[in-house]
CSV table of C-alpha atoms in Angstrom, one decimal:
chain,number,residue,atom,x,y,z
A,130,UNK,CA,76.3,59.7,-7.1
A,131,UNK,CA,79.1,58.4,-9.2
A,132,UNK,CA,80.7,55.0,-8.5
A,133,UNK,CA,83.9,53.8,-10.2
A,134,UNK,CA,84.6,50.1,-10.4
A,135,UNK,CA,88.2,48.8,-10.6
A,136,UNK,CA,87.6,45.7,-12.7
A,137,UNK,CA,90.1,42.9,-12.1
A,138,UNK,CA,89.9,40.5,-15.0
A,139,UNK,CA,91.5,38.3,-17.6
A,140,UNK,CA,90.5,38.6,-21.3
A,141,UNK,CA,90.2,35.4,-23.3
A,142,UNK,CA,90.4,36.0,-27.0
A,143,UNK,CA,87.4,34.7,-29.0
A,144,UNK,CA,88.4,32.0,-31.5
A,145,UNK,CA,88.5,32.9,-35.2
A,146,UNK,CA,85.4,31.9,-37.1
A,147,UNK,CA,87.2,31.6,-40.4
A,148,UNK,CA,86.7,27.9,-40.6
A,149,UNK,CA,83.0,28.5,-41.5
A,150,UNK,CA,84.0,30.1,-44.9
A,151,UNK,CA,86.0,29.2,-48.0
A,152,UNK,CA,88.5,32.0,-47.5
A,153,UNK,CA,90.6,31.3,-44.4
A,154,UNK,CA,93.4,32.9,-42.5
A,155,UNK,CA,94.8,36.4,-42.4
A,156,UNK,CA,96.3,38.7,-44.9
A,157,UNK,CA,99.5,38.1,-46.9
A,158,UNK,CA,101.7,40.7,-48.5
A,159,UNK,CA,100.0,40.2,-51.9
A,160,UNK,CA,96.6,41.2,-50.6
A,161,UNK,CA,95.1,44.6,-50.3
A,162,UNK,CA,92.6,45.5,-47.6
A,163,UNK,CA,90.9,48.3,-45.8
A,164,UNK,CA,89.9,49.2,-42.3
A,165,UNK,CA,86.8,51.3,-41.4
A,166,UNK,CA,86.1,52.6,-37.9
A,167,UNK,CA,82.4,52.5,-37.4
A,168,UNK,CA,81.8,53.3,-33.7
A,169,UNK,CA,83.8,54.3,-30.7
A,170,UNK,CA,82.3,53.6,-27.2
A,171,UNK,CA,84.2,55.2,-24.3
A,172,UNK,CA,81.5,54.2,-21.7
A,173,UNK,CA,83.9,52.0,-19.8
A,174,UNK,CA,86.7,54.5,-19.8
A,175,UNK,CA,89.7,54.2,-19.5
A,176,UNK,CA,88.8,51.0,-21.5
A,177,UNK,CA,87.5,52.1,-24.9
A,178,UNK,CA,85.6,49.9,-27.3
A,179,UNK,CA,86.1,50.4,-31.1
A,180,UNK,CA,83.9,48.7,-33.7
A,181,UNK,CA,85.6,48.4,-37.0
A,182,UNK,CA,85.3,46.7,-40.3
A,183,UNK,CA,88.2,44.8,-41.9
A,184,UNK,CA,87.9,43.5,-45.4
A,185,UNK,CA,89.8,42.8,-48.6
A,186,UNK,CA,89.1,44.9,-51.6
A,187,UNK,CA,87.3,41.8,-53.0
A,188,UNK,CA,84.7,42.2,-50.2
A,189,UNK,CA,85.9,39.1,-48.3
A,190,UNK,CA,86.3,39.6,-44.5
A,191,UNK,CA,89.7,39.7,-43.0
A,192,UNK,CA,89.6,36.9,-40.4
A,193,UNK,CA,92.0,35.9,-37.7
A,194,UNK,CA,92.9,39.4,-36.4
A,195,UNK,CA,94.3,39.2,-32.9
A,196,UNK,CA,95.4,41.9,-30.4
A,197,UNK,CA,99.0,41.1,-31.2
A,198,UNK,CA,98.3,42.2,-34.9
A,199,UNK,CA,96.5,45.4,-34.0
A,200,UNK,CA,97.8,48.8,-33.1
A,201,UNK,CA,95.9,51.7,-31.6
A,202,UNK,CA,97.0,55.3,-31.2
A,203,UNK,CA,95.0,57.9,-29.2
A,204,UNK,CA,96.1,61.5,-30.0
A,205,UNK,CA,99.3,60.0,-31.4
A,206,UNK,CA,100.1,57.9,-28.4
A,207,UNK,CA,100.3,54.1,-28.6
A,208,UNK,CA,97.7,52.4,-26.4
A,209,UNK,CA,97.5,48.9,-25.0
A,210,UNK,CA,95.1,46.6,-26.9
A,211,UNK,CA,93.1,44.5,-24.4
A,212,UNK,CA,91.1,42.3,-26.8
A,213,UNK,CA,90.0,41.9,-30.4
A,214,UNK,CA,87.0,39.7,-31.2
A,215,UNK,CA,84.6,39.2,-34.2
A,216,UNK,CA,81.3,40.9,-33.4
A,217,UNK,CA,79.1,38.3,-35.1
A,218,UNK,CA,80.3,35.5,-32.9
A,219,UNK,CA,79.0,36.9,-29.6
A,220,UNK,CA,77.5,40.4,-29.8
A,221,UNK,CA,73.9,41.0,-31.0
A,222,UNK,CA,73.2,42.6,-34.3
A,223,UNK,CA,70.2,44.7,-35.0
A,224,UNK,CA,69.2,44.7,-38.7
A,225,UNK,CA,66.9,47.2,-40.2
A,226,UNK,CA,65.7,45.8,-43.6
A,227,UNK,CA,64.0,48.3,-45.9
A,228,UNK,CA,62.1,46.9,-48.9
A,229,UNK,CA,60.8,48.8,-51.9
A,230,UNK,CA,57.5,47.3,-53.1
A,231,UNK,CA,56.5,50.2,-55.4
A,232,UNK,CA,54.7,49.4,-58.7
A,233,UNK,CA,57.9,49.1,-60.6
A,234,UNK,CA,58.8,46.0,-58.5
A,235,UNK,CA,56.2,44.1,-60.6
A,236,UNK,CA,58.5,43.8,-63.6
A,237,UNK,CA,62.1,44.2,-64.7
A,238,UNK,CA,63.3,47.5,-66.2
A,239,UNK,CA,61.6,48.5,-69.4
A,240,UNK,CA,59.1,45.6,-69.1
A,241,UNK,CA,57.4,47.6,-66.4
A,242,UNK,CA,57.0,50.6,-68.6
A,243,UNK,CA,55.8,48.5,-71.5
A,244,UNK,CA,53.3,46.8,-69.3
A,245,UNK,CA,54.9,43.3,-69.7
A,246,UNK,CA,54.9,41.4,-66.4
A,247,UNK,CA,55.9,37.9,-65.4
A,248,UNK,CA,54.6,37.1,-61.9
A,249,UNK,CA,57.0,34.2,-61.3
A,250,UNK,CA,60.2,36.2,-61.9
A,251,UNK,CA,58.9,39.6,-60.8
A,252,UNK,CA,61.5,41.6,-58.8
A,253,UNK,CA,59.2,41.7,-55.8
A,254,UNK,CA,59.2,37.9,-55.7
A,255,UNK,CA,63.0,37.6,-56.1
A,256,UNK,CA,63.4,40.3,-53.4
A,257,UNK,CA,61.2,38.3,-51.0
A,258,UNK,CA,63.2,35.1,-51.5
A,259,UNK,CA,66.5,37.0,-51.1
A,260,UNK,CA,65.5,38.7,-47.9
A,261,UNK,CA,64.1,35.6,-46.3
A,262,UNK,CA,67.3,33.7,-47.1
A,263,UNK,CA,69.4,36.6,-45.8
A,264,UNK,CA,67.5,36.6,-42.5
A,265,UNK,CA,67.9,32.8,-42.1
A,266,UNK,CA,71.6,33.3,-42.1
A,267,UNK,CA,71.7,35.2,-38.8
A,268,UNK,CA,71.5,33.9,-35.2
A,269,UNK,CA,67.9,34.4,-34.1
A,270,UNK,CA,68.9,33.8,-30.5
A,271,UNK,CA,70.9,37.0,-30.3
A,272,UNK,CA,70.2,39.0,-33.5
A,273,UNK,CA,67.1,41.0,-34.2
A,274,UNK,CA,65.5,42.1,-37.5
A,275,UNK,CA,63.0,44.8,-38.2
A,276,UNK,CA,61.1,45.1,-41.6
A,277,UNK,CA,60.1,48.4,-43.2
A,278,UNK,CA,58.2,48.1,-46.5
A,279,UNK,CA,57.3,51.1,-48.6
A,280,UNK,CA,55.7,52.3,-51.8
A,281,UNK,CA,54.2,55.8,-52.0
A,282,UNK,CA,54.0,55.8,-48.1
A,283,UNK,CA,55.9,53.8,-45.5
A,284,UNK,CA,54.2,50.7,-44.2
A,285,UNK,CA,53.6,50.0,-40.6
A,286,UNK,CA,57.0,48.6,-39.6
A,287,UNK,CA,57.6,45.3,-37.9
A,288,UNK,CA,59.7,46.2,-34.9
A,289,UNK,CA,62.9,44.4,-34.0
A,290,UNK,CA,62.0,40.7,-33.7
A,291,UNK,CA,63.7,37.3,-33.4
A,292,UNK,CA,60.6,35.5,-34.7
A,293,UNK,CA,61.7,34.3,-38.1
A,294,UNK,CA,58.2,33.0,-39.0
A,295,UNK,CA,56.7,36.5,-38.3
A,296,UNK,CA,59.5,38.2,-40.2
A,297,UNK,CA,58.9,36.0,-43.2
A,298,UNK,CA,55.1,36.5,-43.1
A,299,UNK,CA,55.5,40.3,-43.1
A,300,UNK,CA,57.9,40.1,-46.1
A,301,UNK,CA,55.5,37.7,-48.0
A,302,UNK,CA,52.6,40.1,-47.4
A,303,UNK,CA,54.1,42.8,-49.6
A,304,UNK,CA,52.6,43.6,-53.0
A,305,UNK,CA,54.1,45.8,-55.8
A,306,UNK,CA,52.0,49.0,-56.1
A,307,UNK,CA,52.1,52.8,-56.3
A,308,UNK,CA,55.1,55.2,-56.1
A,309,UNK,CA,58.4,55.5,-54.1
A,310,UNK,CA,58.9,57.1,-50.7
A,311,UNK,CA,62.5,55.8,-50.3
A,312,UNK,CA,64.0,58.5,-48.0
A,313,UNK,CA,61.0,58.4,-45.7
A,314,UNK,CA,61.3,54.7,-45.4
A,315,UNK,CA,65.0,54.9,-44.6
A,316,UNK,CA,64.3,57.4,-41.9
A,317,UNK,CA,61.8,55.0,-40.4
A,318,UNK,CA,64.3,52.2,-40.6
A,319,UNK,CA,66.8,54.2,-38.7
A,320,UNK,CA,64.3,55.1,-36.1
A,321,UNK,CA,63.4,51.4,-35.6
A,322,UNK,CA,66.9,50.4,-34.7
A,323,UNK,CA,67.9,53.6,-32.8
A,324,UNK,CA,68.8,53.1,-29.1
A,325,UNK,CA,69.7,49.4,-29.4
A,326,UNK,CA,72.9,48.6,-27.5
A,327,UNK,CA,74.2,46.3,-30.3
A,328,UNK,CA,75.7,46.7,-33.7
A,329,UNK,CA,73.1,48.4,-35.8
A,330,UNK,CA,73.0,48.2,-39.6
A,331,UNK,CA,70.4,49.4,-42.1
A,332,UNK,CA,70.0,47.4,-45.4
A,333,UNK,CA,67.9,49.1,-48.1
A,334,UNK,CA,66.6,47.7,-51.5
A,335,UNK,CA,65.1,50.1,-54.1
A,336,UNK,CA,64.4,49.9,-57.8
A,337,UNK,CA,63.3,53.5,-58.4
A,338,UNK,CA,63.8,57.1,-57.8
A,339,UNK,CA,62.2,58.8,-54.8
A,340,UNK,CA,59.1,60.7,-55.8
A,341,UNK,CA,57.0,60.7,-52.6
A,342,UNK,CA,59.2,61.5,-49.6
A,343,UNK,CA,59.2,64.5,-47.4
A,344,UNK,CA,62.7,63.6,-46.2
A,345,UNK,CA,65.8,64.4,-48.2
A,346,UNK,CA,69.1,62.4,-48.7
A,347,UNK,CA,70.9,64.7,-46.4
A,348,UNK,CA,68.3,64.2,-43.7
A,349,UNK,CA,68.9,60.4,-43.9
A,350,UNK,CA,72.7,60.9,-43.7
A,351,UNK,CA,72.5,63.3,-40.7
A,352,UNK,CA,70.2,60.9,-38.8
A,353,UNK,CA,72.3,57.8,-39.6
A,354,UNK,CA,75.5,59.5,-38.6
A,355,UNK,CA,74.0,60.8,-35.4
A,356,UNK,CA,73.0,57.2,-34.5
A,357,UNK,CA,76.2,55.6,-35.8
A,358,UNK,CA,74.3,53.4,-38.3
A,359,UNK,CA,75.9,52.4,-41.5
A,360,UNK,CA,73.6,52.0,-44.5
A,361,UNK,CA,74.0,49.3,-47.1
A,362,UNK,CA,72.0,50.1,-50.2
A,363,UNK,CA,71.0,47.8,-53.2
A,364,UNK,CA,70.0,49.7,-56.3
A,365,UNK,CA,68.0,47.6,-58.8
A,366,UNK,CA,67.4,48.6,-62.4
A,367,UNK,CA,66.6,52.3,-63.1
A,368,UNK,CA,67.8,54.2,-60.0
A,369,UNK,CA,69.7,57.3,-59.1
A,370,UNK,CA,73.0,55.6,-58.4
A,371,UNK,CA,74.9,58.8,-57.6
A,372,UNK,CA,72.5,59.7,-54.8
A,373,UNK,CA,72.4,56.1,-53.4
A,374,UNK,CA,76.2,56.0,-53.5
A,375,UNK,CA,76.3,59.4,-51.8
A,376,UNK,CA,74.2,58.1,-48.9
A,377,UNK,CA,76.1,54.9,-48.5
A,378,UNK,CA,79.5,56.6,-48.5
A,379,UNK,CA,78.5,59.2,-46.0
A,380,UNK,CA,77.1,56.7,-43.5
A,381,UNK,CA,80.1,54.4,-43.7
A,382,UNK,CA,78.0,51.8,-45.5
A,383,UNK,CA,78.3,50.4,-49.0
A,384,UNK,CA,76.3,50.6,-52.3
A,385,UNK,CA,75.6,47.7,-54.6
A,386,UNK,CA,74.0,47.9,-58.1
A,387,UNK,CA,72.4,45.2,-60.3
A,388,UNK,CA,70.3,45.3,-63.4
A,389,UNK,CA,68.5,42.1,-62.7
A,390,UNK,CA,66.6,41.0,-59.6
A,391,UNK,CA,67.9,37.5,-60.1
A,392,UNK,CA,71.1,38.7,-58.6
A,393,UNK,CA,69.6,39.9,-55.4
A,394,UNK,CA,70.3,36.7,-53.4
A,395,UNK,CA,74.0,36.9,-54.3
A,396,UNK,CA,74.1,40.6,-53.2
A,397,UNK,CA,72.4,39.9,-49.9
A,398,UNK,CA,74.8,37.0,-49.3
A,399,UNK,CA,77.7,39.4,-50.0
A,400,UNK,CA,76.3,41.9,-47.5
A,401,UNK,CA,75.9,39.1,-44.9
A,402,UNK,CA,79.5,38.1,-45.5
A,403,UNK,CA,80.7,41.6,-45.1
A,404,UNK,CA,78.9,41.9,-41.8
A,405,UNK,CA,81.2,39.1,-40.6
A,406,UNK,CA,84.1,41.5,-41.1
A,407,UNK,CA,83.1,43.5,-38.1
A,408,UNK,CA,85.3,43.4,-35.0
A,409,UNK,CA,85.1,44.8,-31.5
A,410,UNK,CA,88.5,46.0,-30.2
A,411,UNK,CA,89.0,47.1,-26.6
A,412,UNK,CA,92.0,49.3,-25.7
A,413,UNK,CA,93.1,51.1,-22.6
A,414,UNK,CA,93.5,54.9,-22.8
A,415,UNK,CA,96.6,56.3,-21.1
A,416,UNK,CA,95.2,59.8,-21.1
A,417,UNK,CA,93.1,60.5,-18.0
A,418,UNK,CA,93.2,64.2,-18.3
A,419,UNK,CA,89.8,65.9,-18.1
A,420,UNK,CA,91.3,68.8,-20.1
A,421,UNK,CA,91.3,66.7,-23.2
A,422,UNK,CA,87.7,65.2,-23.6
A,423,UNK,CA,88.0,64.8,-27.4
A,424,UNK,CA,90.4,62.2,-28.6
A,425,UNK,CA,91.6,61.2,-32.1
A,426,UNK,CA,91.7,57.4,-32.5
A,427,UNK,CA,93.9,55.7,-35.1
A,428,UNK,CA,93.6,52.0,-35.9
A,429,UNK,CA,96.0,49.8,-37.9
A,430,UNK,CA,97.3,46.3,-38.3
A,431,UNK,CA,100.5,44.9,-39.6
A,432,UNK,CA,100.5,41.5,-41.1
A,433,UNK,CA,103.3,39.9,-43.2
A,434,UNK,CA,104.8,43.2,-44.1
A,435,UNK,CA,101.4,44.6,-45.2
A,436,UNK,CA,100.5,47.7,-43.2
A,437,UNK,CA,96.9,48.9,-43.3
A,438,UNK,CA,95.6,51.9,-41.4
A,439,UNK,CA,92.0,53.2,-41.0
A,440,UNK,CA,91.1,56.8,-41.4
A,441,UNK,CA,91.4,58.4,-37.9
A,442,UNK,CA,88.2,59.0,-36.1
A,443,UNK,CA,87.3,61.1,-33.0
A,444,UNK,CA,85.5,60.3,-29.8
A,445,UNK,CA,84.0,62.5,-27.1
A,446,UNK,CA,84.2,61.3,-23.5
A,447,UNK,CA,80.8,61.0,-21.9
A,448,UNK,CA,79.7,63.6,-19.3
A,449,UNK,CA,79.8,61.1,-16.5
A,450,UNK,CA,83.4,60.2,-17.3
A,451,UNK,CA,84.5,63.8,-17.3
A,452,UNK,CA,82.7,64.5,-14.0
A,453,UNK,CA,84.5,61.5,-12.5
A,454,UNK,CA,87.8,62.8,-13.7
A,455,UNK,CA,87.1,66.2,-12.2
A,456,UNK,CA,86.3,64.5,-8.9
A,457,UNK,CA,89.6,62.6,-9.1
A,458,UNK,CA,91.4,65.9,-9.6
A,459,UNK,CA,89.9,67.2,-6.4
A,460,UNK,CA,90.9,64.1,-4.5
A,461,UNK,CA,94.5,64.2,-5.8
A,462,UNK,CA,96.2,65.2,-2.6
A,463,UNK,CA,94.3,62.7,-0.5
A,464,UNK,CA,95.1,60.0,-3.0
A,465,UNK,CA,98.8,60.8,-3.0
A,466,UNK,CA,98.8,60.7,0.8
A,467,UNK,CA,96.9,57.4,1.0
A,468,UNK,CA,98.2,55.9,-2.3
A,469,UNK,CA,100.5,53.4,-0.6
A,470,UNK,CA,97.7,51.7,1.3
A,471,UNK,CA,95.4,51.7,-1.8
A,472,UNK,CA,98.1,50.2,-4.0
A,473,UNK,CA,98.8,47.5,-1.4
A,474,UNK,CA,95.1,46.5,-1.1
A,475,UNK,CA,94.7,46.5,-4.9
A,476,UNK,CA,97.8,44.3,-5.3
A,477,UNK,CA,96.4,41.9,-2.7
A,478,UNK,CA,93.2,41.7,-4.6
A,479,UNK,CA,95.1,40.9,-7.8
A,480,UNK,CA,97.1,38.2,-6.2
A,481,UNK,CA,94.1,36.7,-4.5
A,482,UNK,CA,92.1,36.7,-7.8
A,483,UNK,CA,94.8,34.9,-9.8
A,484,UNK,CA,95.4,32.4,-7.0
A,485,UNK,CA,91.7,31.6,-6.8
A,486,UNK,CA,91.4,31.4,-10.6
A,487,UNK,CA,94.2,28.8,-10.9
A,488,UNK,CA,92.8,26.7,-8.1
A,489,UNK,CA,89.1,26.8,-8.8
A,490,UNK,CA,88.9,27.9,-12.4
A,491,UNK,CA,86.7,30.9,-11.5
A,492,UNK,CA,84.9,32.6,-14.5
A,493,UNK,CA,86.3,35.8,-16.0
A,494,UNK,CA,84.5,39.1,-16.2
A,495,UNK,CA,84.7,40.2,-19.8
A,496,UNK,CA,83.0,43.7,-19.8
A,497,UNK,CA,81.5,46.1,-17.4
A,498,UNK,CA,79.6,49.3,-18.5
A,499,UNK,CA,78.9,52.1,-18.0
A,500,UNK,CA,81.8,52.8,-15.7
A,501,UNK,CA,81.7,55.1,-13.8
A,502,UNK,CA,78.0,54.8,-13.2
A,503,UNK,CA,75.2,56.6,-11.3
A,504,UNK,CA,73.5,53.3,-10.5
A,505,UNK,CA,72.9,50.4,-12.9
A,506,UNK,CA,75.9,48.6,-14.3
A,507,UNK,CA,75.9,45.9,-17.0
A,508,UNK,CA,78.3,43.0,-16.4
A,509,UNK,CA,79.2,40.4,-19.1
A,510,UNK,CA,81.2,37.4,-18.1
A,511,UNK,CA,82.1,33.8,-19.1
A,512,UNK,CA,79.1,31.4,-18.6
A,513,UNK,CA,78.9,30.9,-14.9
A,514,UNK,CA,76.8,30.3,-11.8
A,515,UNK,CA,77.8,31.8,-8.5
A,516,UNK,CA,78.1,35.3,-6.9
A,517,UNK,CA,79.3,38.6,-8.1
A,518,UNK,CA,81.3,40.4,-5.3
A,519,UNK,CA,81.8,44.1,-5.0
A,520,UNK,CA,84.3,45.4,-2.3
A,521,UNK,CA,85.4,48.8,-1.4
A,522,UNK,CA,89.0,49.9,-1.5
A,523,UNK,CA,89.5,48.9,2.1
A,524,UNK,CA,88.5,45.3,1.2
A,525,UNK,CA,85.1,45.3,2.9
A,526,UNK,CA,82.3,43.5,1.1
A,527,UNK,CA,79.8,46.1,-0.1
A,528,UNK,CA,77.5,43.9,-2.3
A,529,UNK,CA,77.0,40.2,-3.2
A,530,UNK,CA,74.6,39.2,-5.9
A,531,UNK,CA,73.8,35.7,-7.3
A,532,UNK,CA,74.5,35.4,-11.0
A,533,UNK,CA,74.1,32.8,-13.8
A,534,UNK,CA,74.3,32.7,-17.6
A,535,UNK,CA,76.6,35.2,-19.3
A,536,UNK,CA,75.5,38.7,-18.2
A,537,UNK,CA,73.7,40.5,-15.4
A,538,UNK,CA,72.8,44.0,-14.2
A,539,UNK,CA,73.9,45.4,-10.8
A,540,UNK,CA,72.3,48.3,-9.0
A,541,UNK,CA,75.0,50.3,-7.2
A,542,UNK,CA,72.9,53.4,-6.4
A,543,UNK,CA,72.8,52.7,-2.7
A,544,UNK,CA,76.6,52.7,-2.4
A,545,UNK,CA,78.6,55.7,-1.4
A,546,UNK,CA,80.7,57.6,-3.9
A,547,UNK,CA,84.1,56.0,-4.5
A,548,UNK,CA,86.0,53.2,-6.2
A,549,UNK,CA,85.2,49.6,-5.8
A,550,UNK,CA,86.7,46.2,-6.9
A,551,UNK,CA,84.5,43.5,-8.4
A,552,UNK,CA,85.0,39.8,-9.3
A,553,UNK,CA,83.2,36.5,-9.7
């Protein structure tokens, strides 16, 4: 059973969060910046969500981007931008933090090989402080963190958690010992955040060269790319920077290097800042042909005569979307015959919705996915209490469900195949 919802809604742009940082506002013509497309989600097709990163070459996020400043092309055709919002403001972030606590983390550089250690300033202690400070900077009510420690083997991981005290306790329990199974630990970190429906990022700290893993760098890259997980890597001291850079570049992440563990807090702070450069853009595809399931998406913005374009990326329409489009092709003659009535009903719904909204300030549905669906549908909306209504094309009420908060899940499996209208 496949059910398509015709979602009638208004999009309210999320306010910029630039005021929380020293660097404010958008780009000027003297700036240089870059865009990186990270993920493309066509689950709510024809609405498509694109997660991208916008930052200056200095690493500072580009704030204040709005839909008026953004341009999207799909297969060379300009599309309508529905909304642009910073991810960190509303969407959950799943962080996989991988920490090297091999023997070399007991002392800086050559001091380790000379057997000279200083427990107070040992890299492992500086790493613990930096990680705990990094975790404290995130919103524990929506973001989750998993911890994967490693030496010659991978520790039992702490699964994704919002318990900051528990996260800190796991970090504090690490001791510097044994060899380095870096690639195995990275594979475990990816596995821990795979399947989450949020922005997922892996952050890795290592101070040595892998000498104990079964996995290879290309294994890590292949798995991370399959799961759309960027990897941020911090290399400390004597490391194979070429390999670490290779992994970061090929997973759309970034690589940082420092000789001294005293710089770790600054690097983690920079990574935290760069995660604020992530945006979620929603656009409407004008191409509903099932003969073209693979699309090339181009993203750009134009601010104060400065034009920045991201490297084009591709998306593959989900099987459910393609099947729905095939069904629509079969119904084409019927839809053409009955199109007048359908358009009239849909128009009435729009008029009624806007009238009710002006009069009673009804909340707005922000997102609905997956659409079409075989049953369960997630609905995100402005904070509200009331009822979610689902009507068929003829205007008959098919489902009414009480809602509160900011999101809910609706089971449509008992409804007949077809198109439905929903609103709050």
